[in-house]
Coordinates of C-alpha atoms in Angstrom, one line a residue:
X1 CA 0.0 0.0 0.0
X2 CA 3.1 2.1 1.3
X3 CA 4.3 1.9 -2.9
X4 CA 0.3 3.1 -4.0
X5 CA 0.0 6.0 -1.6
X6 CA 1.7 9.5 -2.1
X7 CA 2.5 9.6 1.6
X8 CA 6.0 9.8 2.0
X9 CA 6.3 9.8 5.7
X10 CA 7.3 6.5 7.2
X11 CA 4.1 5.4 8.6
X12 CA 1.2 5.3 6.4
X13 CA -1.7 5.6 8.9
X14 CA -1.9 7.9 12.3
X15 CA -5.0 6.0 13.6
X16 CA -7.0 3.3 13.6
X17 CA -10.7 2.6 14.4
X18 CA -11.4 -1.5 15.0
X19 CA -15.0 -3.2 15.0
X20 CA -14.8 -6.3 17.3
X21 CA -17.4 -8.5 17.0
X22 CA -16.3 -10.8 19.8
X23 CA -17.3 -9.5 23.9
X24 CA -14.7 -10.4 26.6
X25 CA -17.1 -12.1 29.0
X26 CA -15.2 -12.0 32.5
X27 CA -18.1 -14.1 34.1
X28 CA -16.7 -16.6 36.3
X29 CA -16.9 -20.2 34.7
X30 CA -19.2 -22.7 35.6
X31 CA -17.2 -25.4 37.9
X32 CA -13.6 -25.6 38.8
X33 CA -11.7 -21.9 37.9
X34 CA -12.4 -19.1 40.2
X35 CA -10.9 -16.0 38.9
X36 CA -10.3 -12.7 40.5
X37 CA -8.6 -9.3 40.1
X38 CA -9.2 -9.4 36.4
X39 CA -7.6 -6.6 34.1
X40 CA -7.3 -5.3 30.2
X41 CA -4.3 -4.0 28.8
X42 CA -4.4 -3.0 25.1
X43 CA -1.9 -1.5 23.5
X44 CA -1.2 -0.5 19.8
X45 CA 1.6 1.5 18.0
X46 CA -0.9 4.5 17.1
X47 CA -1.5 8.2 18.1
X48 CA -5.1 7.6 18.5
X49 CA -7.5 3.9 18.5
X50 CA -11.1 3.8 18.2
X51 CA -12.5 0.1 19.0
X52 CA -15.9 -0.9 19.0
X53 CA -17.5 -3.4 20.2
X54 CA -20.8 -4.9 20.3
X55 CA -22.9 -7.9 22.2
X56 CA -25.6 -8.1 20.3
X57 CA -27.7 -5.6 22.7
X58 CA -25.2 -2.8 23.8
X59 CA -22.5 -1.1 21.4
X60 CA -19.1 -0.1 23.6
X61 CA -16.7 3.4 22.3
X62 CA -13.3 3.1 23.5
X63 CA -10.9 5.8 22.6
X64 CA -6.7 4.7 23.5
X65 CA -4.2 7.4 23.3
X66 CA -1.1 8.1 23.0
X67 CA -0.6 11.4 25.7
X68 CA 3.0 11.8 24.3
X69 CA 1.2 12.4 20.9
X70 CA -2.0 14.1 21.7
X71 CA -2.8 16.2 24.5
X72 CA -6.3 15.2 26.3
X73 CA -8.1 18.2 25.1
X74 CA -7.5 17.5 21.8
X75 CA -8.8 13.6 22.4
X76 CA -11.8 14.8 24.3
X77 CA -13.3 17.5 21.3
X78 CA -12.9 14.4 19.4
X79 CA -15.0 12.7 21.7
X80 CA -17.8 15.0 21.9
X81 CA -17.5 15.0 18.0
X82 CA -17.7 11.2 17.8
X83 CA -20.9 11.6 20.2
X84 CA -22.8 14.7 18.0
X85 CA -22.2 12.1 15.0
X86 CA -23.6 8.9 16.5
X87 CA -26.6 10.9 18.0
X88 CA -27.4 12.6 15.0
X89 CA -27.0 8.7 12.3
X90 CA -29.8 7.4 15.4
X91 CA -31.8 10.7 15.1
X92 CA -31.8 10.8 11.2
X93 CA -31.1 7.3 9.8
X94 CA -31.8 8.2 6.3
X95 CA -28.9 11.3 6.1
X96 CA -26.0 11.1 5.6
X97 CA -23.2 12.0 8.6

C-alpha cells in the first residue's frame, strides 16, 4: 500500500478505528476456575485507537491514546465529535453523517 500512496512519511496511517465482534465475557466459569482481580491491557503502536465493540444488545466506544502524541483536550473534542455524530445517524437514519 506504502508503494500506492503519495504519503512519503514513514508510517502510512496515524490511527486506527477496529469493530470487534467478539465481547470479553469476565463471568466466572461454571465449575472448577475461580478468577479474581481481572484486568485489560491494550496496546497499539498509534497516536489515536477507536474500537468498537458490540454484544448483540449494547454497542461499547473506547478511545486509546497516546498522551505523548495528543494532548487530552484534543482527544476529548474528538469525543464529543464522535458523540454529536452517532446521536445525530440514530436521530436521522436516512442522512447522511
Amino acid at each position: 500500500m506504502k508503494d500506492w500512496s503519495s504519503v512519503q512519511s514513514p508510517t502510512l496511517f496515524q490511527s486506527i478505528v477496529a469493530f470487534e465482534n467478539y465481547v470479553n465475557d469476565y463471568r466466572q466459569p461454571a465449575i472448577g476456575l475461580n478468577m479474581i482481580a481481572m484486568e485489560e491491557r491494550e496496546k497499539t503502536c498509534y497516536p489515536l485507537t477507536i474500537t468498537i465493540a458490540s454484544d448483540g444488545e449494547h454497542i461499547t466506544i473506547k478511545l486509546m491514546y497516546d498522551a505523548e502524541r495528543l494532548e487530552q483536550e484534543t482527544v476529548r473534542r474528538l469525543t464529543v465529535y464522535l458523540r454529536h455524530a452517532l446521536h445525530a445517524a440514530v436521530e436521522h437514519p436516512d442522512c447522511a453523517v
